[in-house]
XYZ file of C-alpha atoms in Angstrom:
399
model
C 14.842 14.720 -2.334
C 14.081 14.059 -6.331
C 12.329 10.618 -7.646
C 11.507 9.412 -10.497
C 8.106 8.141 -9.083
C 6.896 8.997 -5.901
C 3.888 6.012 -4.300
C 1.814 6.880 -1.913
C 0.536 3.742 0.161
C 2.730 0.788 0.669
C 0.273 -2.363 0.966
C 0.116 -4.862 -1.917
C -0.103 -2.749 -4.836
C 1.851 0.048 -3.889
C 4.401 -1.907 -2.146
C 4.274 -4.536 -5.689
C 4.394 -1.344 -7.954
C 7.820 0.054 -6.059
C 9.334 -3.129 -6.115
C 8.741 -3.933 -10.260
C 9.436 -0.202 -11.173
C 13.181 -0.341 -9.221
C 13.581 -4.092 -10.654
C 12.060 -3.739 -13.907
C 12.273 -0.018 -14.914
C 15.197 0.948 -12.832
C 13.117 3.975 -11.186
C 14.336 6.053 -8.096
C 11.489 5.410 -6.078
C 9.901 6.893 -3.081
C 7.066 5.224 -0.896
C 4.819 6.946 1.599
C 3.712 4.395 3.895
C 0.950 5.763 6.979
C 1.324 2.728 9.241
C 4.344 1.300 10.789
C 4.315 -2.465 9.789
C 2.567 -5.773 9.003
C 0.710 -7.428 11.903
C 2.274 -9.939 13.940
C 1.602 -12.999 12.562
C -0.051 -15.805 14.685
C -0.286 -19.386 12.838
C -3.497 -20.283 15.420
C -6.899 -20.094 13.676
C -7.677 -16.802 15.797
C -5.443 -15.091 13.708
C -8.153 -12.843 12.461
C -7.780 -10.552 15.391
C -8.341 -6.466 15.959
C -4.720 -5.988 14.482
C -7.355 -4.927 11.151
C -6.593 -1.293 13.048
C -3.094 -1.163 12.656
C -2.432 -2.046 8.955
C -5.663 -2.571 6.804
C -3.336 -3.450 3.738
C -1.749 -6.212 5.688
C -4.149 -7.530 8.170
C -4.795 -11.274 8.961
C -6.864 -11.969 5.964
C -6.091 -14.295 3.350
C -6.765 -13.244 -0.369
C -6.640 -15.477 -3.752
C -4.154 -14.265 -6.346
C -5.018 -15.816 -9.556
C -2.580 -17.146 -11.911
C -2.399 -14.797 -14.058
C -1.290 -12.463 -10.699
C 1.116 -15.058 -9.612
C 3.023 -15.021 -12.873
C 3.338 -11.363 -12.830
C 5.029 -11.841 -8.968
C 7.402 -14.362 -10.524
C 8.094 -11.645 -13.497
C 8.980 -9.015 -10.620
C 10.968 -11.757 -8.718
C 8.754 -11.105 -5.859
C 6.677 -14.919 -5.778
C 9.475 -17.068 -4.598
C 9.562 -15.237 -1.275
C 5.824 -15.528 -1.109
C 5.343 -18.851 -2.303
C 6.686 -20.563 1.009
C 3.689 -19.740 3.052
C 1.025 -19.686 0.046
C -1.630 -22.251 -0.303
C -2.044 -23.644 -4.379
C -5.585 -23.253 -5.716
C -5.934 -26.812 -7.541
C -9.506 -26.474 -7.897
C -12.356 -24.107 -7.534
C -16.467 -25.488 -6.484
C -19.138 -23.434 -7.673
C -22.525 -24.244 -6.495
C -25.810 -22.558 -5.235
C -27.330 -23.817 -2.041
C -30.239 -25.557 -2.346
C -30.225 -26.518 -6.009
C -29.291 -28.624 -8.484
C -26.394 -26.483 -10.636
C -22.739 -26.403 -10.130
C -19.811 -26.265 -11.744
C -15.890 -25.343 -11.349
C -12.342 -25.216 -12.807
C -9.692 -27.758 -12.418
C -5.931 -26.714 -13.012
C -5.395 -30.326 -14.615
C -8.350 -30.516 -16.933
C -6.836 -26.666 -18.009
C -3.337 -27.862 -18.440
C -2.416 -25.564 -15.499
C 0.098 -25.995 -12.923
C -2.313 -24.124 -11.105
C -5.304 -21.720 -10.788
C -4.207 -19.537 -8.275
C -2.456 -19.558 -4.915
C -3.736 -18.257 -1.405
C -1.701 -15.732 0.188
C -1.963 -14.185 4.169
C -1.224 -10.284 4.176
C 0.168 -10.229 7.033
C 2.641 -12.901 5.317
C 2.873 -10.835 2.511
C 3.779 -7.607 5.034
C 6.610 -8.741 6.433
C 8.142 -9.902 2.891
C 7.195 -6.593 1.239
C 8.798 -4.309 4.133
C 11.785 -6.188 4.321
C 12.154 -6.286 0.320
C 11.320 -2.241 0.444
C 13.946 -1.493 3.347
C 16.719 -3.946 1.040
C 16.094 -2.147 -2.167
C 18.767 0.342 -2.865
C 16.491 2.566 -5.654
C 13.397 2.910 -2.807
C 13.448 5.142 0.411
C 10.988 3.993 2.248
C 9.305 7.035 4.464
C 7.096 4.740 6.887
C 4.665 6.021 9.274
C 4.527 9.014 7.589
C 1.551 11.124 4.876
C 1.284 13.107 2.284
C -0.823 16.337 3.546
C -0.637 18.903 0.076
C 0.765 18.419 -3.091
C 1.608 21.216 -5.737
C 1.599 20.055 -9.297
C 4.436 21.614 -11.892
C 5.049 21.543 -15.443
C 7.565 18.948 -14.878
C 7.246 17.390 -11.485
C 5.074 17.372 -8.431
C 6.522 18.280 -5.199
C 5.369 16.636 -1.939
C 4.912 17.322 1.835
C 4.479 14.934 4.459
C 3.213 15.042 7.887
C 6.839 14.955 9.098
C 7.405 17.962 7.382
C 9.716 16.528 4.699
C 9.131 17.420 1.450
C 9.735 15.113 -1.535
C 10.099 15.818 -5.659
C 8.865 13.481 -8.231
C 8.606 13.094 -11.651
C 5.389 10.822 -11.212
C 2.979 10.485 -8.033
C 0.916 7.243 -7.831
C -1.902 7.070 -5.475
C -2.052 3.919 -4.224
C -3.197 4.572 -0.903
C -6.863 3.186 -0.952
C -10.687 3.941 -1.608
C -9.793 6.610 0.547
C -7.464 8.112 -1.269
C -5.596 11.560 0.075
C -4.150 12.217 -2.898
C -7.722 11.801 -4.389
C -8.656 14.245 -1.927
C -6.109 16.862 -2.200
C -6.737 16.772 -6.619
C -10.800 16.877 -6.105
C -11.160 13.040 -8.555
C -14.182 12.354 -7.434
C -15.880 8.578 -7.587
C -18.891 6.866 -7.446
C -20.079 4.956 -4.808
C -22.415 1.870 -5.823
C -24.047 0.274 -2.644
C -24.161 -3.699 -2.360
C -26.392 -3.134 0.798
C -24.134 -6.265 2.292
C -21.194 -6.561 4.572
C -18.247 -9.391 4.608
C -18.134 -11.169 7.441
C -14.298 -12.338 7.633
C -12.690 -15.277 9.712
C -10.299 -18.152 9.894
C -12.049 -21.984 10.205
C -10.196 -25.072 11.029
C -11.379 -28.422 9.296
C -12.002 -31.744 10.444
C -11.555 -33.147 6.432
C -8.125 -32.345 4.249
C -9.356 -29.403 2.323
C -7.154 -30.663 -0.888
C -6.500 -27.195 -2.276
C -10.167 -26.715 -3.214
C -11.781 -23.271 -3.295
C -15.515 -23.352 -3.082
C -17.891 -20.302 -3.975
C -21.316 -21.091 -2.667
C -24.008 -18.658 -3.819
C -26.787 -18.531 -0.911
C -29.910 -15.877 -0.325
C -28.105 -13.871 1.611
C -24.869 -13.383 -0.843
C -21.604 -15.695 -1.582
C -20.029 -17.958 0.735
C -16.524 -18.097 -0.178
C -13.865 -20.495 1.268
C -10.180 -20.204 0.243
C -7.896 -23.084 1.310
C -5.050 -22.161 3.768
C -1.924 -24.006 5.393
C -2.620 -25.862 8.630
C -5.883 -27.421 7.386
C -7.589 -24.155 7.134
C -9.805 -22.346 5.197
C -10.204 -18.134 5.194
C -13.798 -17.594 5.149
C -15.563 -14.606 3.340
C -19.429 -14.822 4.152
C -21.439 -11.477 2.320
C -24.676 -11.031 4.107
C -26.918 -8.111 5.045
C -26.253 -5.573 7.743
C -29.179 -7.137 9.859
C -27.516 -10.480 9.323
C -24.002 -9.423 10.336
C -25.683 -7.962 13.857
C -26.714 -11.528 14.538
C -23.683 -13.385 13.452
C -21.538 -11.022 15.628
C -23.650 -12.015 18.563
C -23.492 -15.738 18.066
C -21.179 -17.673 19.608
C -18.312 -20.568 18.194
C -21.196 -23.256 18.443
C -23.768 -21.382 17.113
C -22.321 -19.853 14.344
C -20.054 -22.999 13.641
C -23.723 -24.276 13.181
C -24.753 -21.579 10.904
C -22.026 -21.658 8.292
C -22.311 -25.393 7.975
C -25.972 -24.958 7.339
C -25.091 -22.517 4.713
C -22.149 -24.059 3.149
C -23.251 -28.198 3.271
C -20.800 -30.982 4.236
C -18.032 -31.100 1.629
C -15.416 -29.905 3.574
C -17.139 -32.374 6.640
C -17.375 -30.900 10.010
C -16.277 -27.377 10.751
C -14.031 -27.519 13.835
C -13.384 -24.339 15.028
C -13.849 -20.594 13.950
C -11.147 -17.946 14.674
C -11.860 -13.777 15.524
C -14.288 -11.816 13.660
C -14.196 -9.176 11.490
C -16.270 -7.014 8.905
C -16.568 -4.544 6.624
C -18.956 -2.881 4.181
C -19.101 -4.226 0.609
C -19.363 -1.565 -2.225
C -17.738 -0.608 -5.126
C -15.736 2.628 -5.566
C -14.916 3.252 -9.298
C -12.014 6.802 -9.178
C -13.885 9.121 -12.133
C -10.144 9.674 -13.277
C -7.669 7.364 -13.621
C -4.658 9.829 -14.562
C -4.146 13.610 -13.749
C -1.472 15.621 -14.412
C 1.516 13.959 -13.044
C -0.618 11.768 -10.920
C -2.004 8.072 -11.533
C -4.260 5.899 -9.778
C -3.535 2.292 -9.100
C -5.335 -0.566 -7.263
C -8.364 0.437 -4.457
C -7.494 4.286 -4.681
C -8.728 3.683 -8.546
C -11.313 0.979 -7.879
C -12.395 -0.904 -4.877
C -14.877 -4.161 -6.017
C -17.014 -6.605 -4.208
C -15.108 -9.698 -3.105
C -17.378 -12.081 -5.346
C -14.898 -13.784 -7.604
C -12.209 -12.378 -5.628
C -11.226 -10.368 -8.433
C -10.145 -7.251 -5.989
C -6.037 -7.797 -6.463
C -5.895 -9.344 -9.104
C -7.681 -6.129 -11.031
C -5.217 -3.820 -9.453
C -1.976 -6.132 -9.942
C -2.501 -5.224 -14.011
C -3.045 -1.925 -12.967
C 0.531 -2.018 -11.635
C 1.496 -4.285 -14.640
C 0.312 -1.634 -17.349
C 1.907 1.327 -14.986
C 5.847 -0.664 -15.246
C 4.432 -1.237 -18.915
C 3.989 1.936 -19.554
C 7.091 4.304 -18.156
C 9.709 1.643 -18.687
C 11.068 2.985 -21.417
C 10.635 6.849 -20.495
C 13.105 8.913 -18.182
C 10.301 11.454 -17.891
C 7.728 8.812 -16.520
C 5.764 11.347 -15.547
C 4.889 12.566 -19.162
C 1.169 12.978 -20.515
C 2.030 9.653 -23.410
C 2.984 7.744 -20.757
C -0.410 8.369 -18.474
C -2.163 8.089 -21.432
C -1.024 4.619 -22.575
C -1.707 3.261 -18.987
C -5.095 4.866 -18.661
C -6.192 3.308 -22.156
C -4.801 -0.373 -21.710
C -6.899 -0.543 -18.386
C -9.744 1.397 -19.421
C -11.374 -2.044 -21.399
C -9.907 -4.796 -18.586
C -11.598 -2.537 -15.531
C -14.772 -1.408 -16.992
C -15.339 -5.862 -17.495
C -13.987 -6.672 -14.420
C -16.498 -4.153 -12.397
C -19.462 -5.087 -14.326
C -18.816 -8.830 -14.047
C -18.523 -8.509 -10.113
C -20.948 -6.288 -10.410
C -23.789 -8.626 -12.104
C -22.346 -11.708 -9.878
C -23.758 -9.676 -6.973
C -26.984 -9.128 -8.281
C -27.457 -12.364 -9.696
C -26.641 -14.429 -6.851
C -27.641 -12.432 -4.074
C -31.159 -13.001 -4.007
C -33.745 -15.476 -4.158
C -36.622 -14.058 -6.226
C -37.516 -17.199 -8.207
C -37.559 -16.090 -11.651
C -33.559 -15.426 -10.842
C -32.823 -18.574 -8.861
C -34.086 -20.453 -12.023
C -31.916 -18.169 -14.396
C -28.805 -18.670 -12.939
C -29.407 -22.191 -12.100
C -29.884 -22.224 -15.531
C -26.943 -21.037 -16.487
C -24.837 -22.701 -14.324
C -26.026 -25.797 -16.102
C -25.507 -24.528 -19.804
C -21.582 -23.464 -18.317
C -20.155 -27.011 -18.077
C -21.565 -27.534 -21.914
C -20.646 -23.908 -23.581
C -17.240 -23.586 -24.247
C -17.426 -20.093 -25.814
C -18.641 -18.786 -22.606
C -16.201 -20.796 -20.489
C -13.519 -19.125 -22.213
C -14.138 -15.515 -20.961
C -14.744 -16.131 -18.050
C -12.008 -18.493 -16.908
C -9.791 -16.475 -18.433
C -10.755 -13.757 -16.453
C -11.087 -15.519 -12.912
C -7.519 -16.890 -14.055
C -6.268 -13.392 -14.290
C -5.285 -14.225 -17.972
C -6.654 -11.312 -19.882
């Protein structure tokens, strides 16, 4: 069975990288896929349930594509099947609790129909397997894993845990920090250690939340709120591990309490909080992006701290620059094509991980020399237009 490229993982960016390279690149594609399907999708607030088990690519949790991501779904005629159950992003609130600074983005004042939209993966699941299973240039091989790969001169051939084995001109890893094919090749990464975990869940509101994001920088990390259909808002709360022991053991009252404590009142009362869950925050940075025959894409190549919630909409241009660059090649899987994507990411990912990076440690902390820094420059944002421009160019995916 002979591809031109061969994925392995089929959540958002391996499913979004099959889907441009048949439509865009008219590539014979094959996708590896370990878990059967999306969650089942419940519209309740307790949506956030212990389905995170069955597909971590597309569990209940809601995630902000930029713009910048959400014109590269329209390029791959993928956002109009999205679109119906996304949430616009008209505005985005940045503030730090307890002080005086803030400051924020508004799509009109940018001469944007938008900054971003807010998208459920479960949602996004059930479009992407149904798009996958339509396609006639993908074969979708779903539950199944790679277990050994032997690389070639000219191709890479594949075996799964069924036993089938697979041919390809180009293997993409896009299976996750925890990689296989990572595994299987020895590309190491490094691990840098936040020391915080994201507490995850689904709130209901008692105001309109008018397609305003808010990211509200506390002493235990960012509170980030993303605005959702039915009056809701997906909640990302980074704290420390002692922290998330606590909040675990609270219950709806108490920690209904806690959040609005934390967050303030411009959203008014918080009605109603759905399921829990967590995970640890660190970021995972691939040593290699390319191999020999092999690329990285997405979390298998880097895996960031949701601060900015920059995650996505990094590895969407990694899929972006991979269509970019074997287009126009039959051999996709040559070393010029690698090459060419591993240099027009190299600049975009190195700024993207040290911006999240230095959000972390900035606004994770209260040591008072700091709190008066970036209060500081909070302030001096609203009033500096050349340092504006990077950076909302870069939270707007536009780079």
């Amino acid at each position: 069975m002979q591809y031109d490229v061969i994925v392995i993982g089929g959540a958002m960016s391996g499913g979004t990288l099959a889907l441009a390279l048949s439509r865009v690149a008219n590539k014979r594609v094959a996708v590896v896929e370990a878990f059967a399907g999306p969650v089942q999708h419940n519209p309740s607030t307790s949506n956030l349930s212990d389905n995170l088990s069955r597909h971590p690519g597309f569990d209940s949790r809601a995630i902000a594509l930029s713009l910048g991501s959400v014109q590269l779904l329209r390029k791959y005629a993928l956002w109009s099947d999205l679109s119906a159950n996304a949430t616009p992003i008209s505005s985005i609130d940045v503030s730090d609790r307890g002080h005086f600074a803030q400051t924020g983005f508004d799509a009109q004042q940018l001469d944007k129909e938008l900054l971003g939209a807010v998208v459920e993966l479960a949602d996004v699941g059930r479009v992407y397997q149904e798009q996958l299973q339509l396609d006639p240039n993908i074969d979708l091989f779903c539950p199944d894993a790679i277990t050994q790969l032997v690389q070639h001169a000219n191709h890479v051939d594949v075996e799964l845990q069924s036993g089938i084995q697979l041919t390809g001109k180009l293997i993409v890893a896009a299976d996750g920090a925890n990689s296989k094919v990572a595994e299987l090749i020895n590309n190491t990464k490094s691990i840098d250690d936040f020391e915080q975990h994201a507490l995850i869940a689904n709130v209901e509101l008692e105001q309109p939340h008018r397609n305003r994001a808010y990211e509200r920088f506390t002493a235990h990390g960012p509170v980030a709120l993303l605005p959702m259909t039915d009056n809701r808002m997906s909640l990302v709360w980074c704290m420390s591990e002692t922290m998330l022991k606590q909040a675990l053991a609270w219950d709806e009252q108490q920690f209904l309490t806690e959040l609005q404590g934390q967050f303030g009142w411009r959203l008014g009362r918080f009605n109603k909080v759905g399921a829990l869950a967590s995970y640890p925050l660190q970021l995972h940075k691939r040593e290699r992006l390319i191999h020999h025959r092999i690329v990285f894409v997405g979390n298998a190549a880097q895996t960031l701290h949701p601060i900015a919630g920059q995650g996505f909409n990094l590895s969407i241009r990694d899929v972006a620059a991979l269509v970019d660059a074997v287009s126009n090649d039959e051999d996709c899987g040559e070393y010029h094509c690698l090459a060419k994507y591993r240099d027009s990411r190299e600049a975009d990912r190195e700024a993207t991980c040290a911006m999240t990076s230095a959000f972390v440690r900035i606004f994770s902390n209260d040591w008072l020399p700091m709190v008066v820094a970036r209060n500081v420059g909070l302030a001096i944002f609203d009033i500096a237009p050349a340092i504006q421009g990077a950076v909302k160019n870069r939270s707007l995916g536009l780079v």
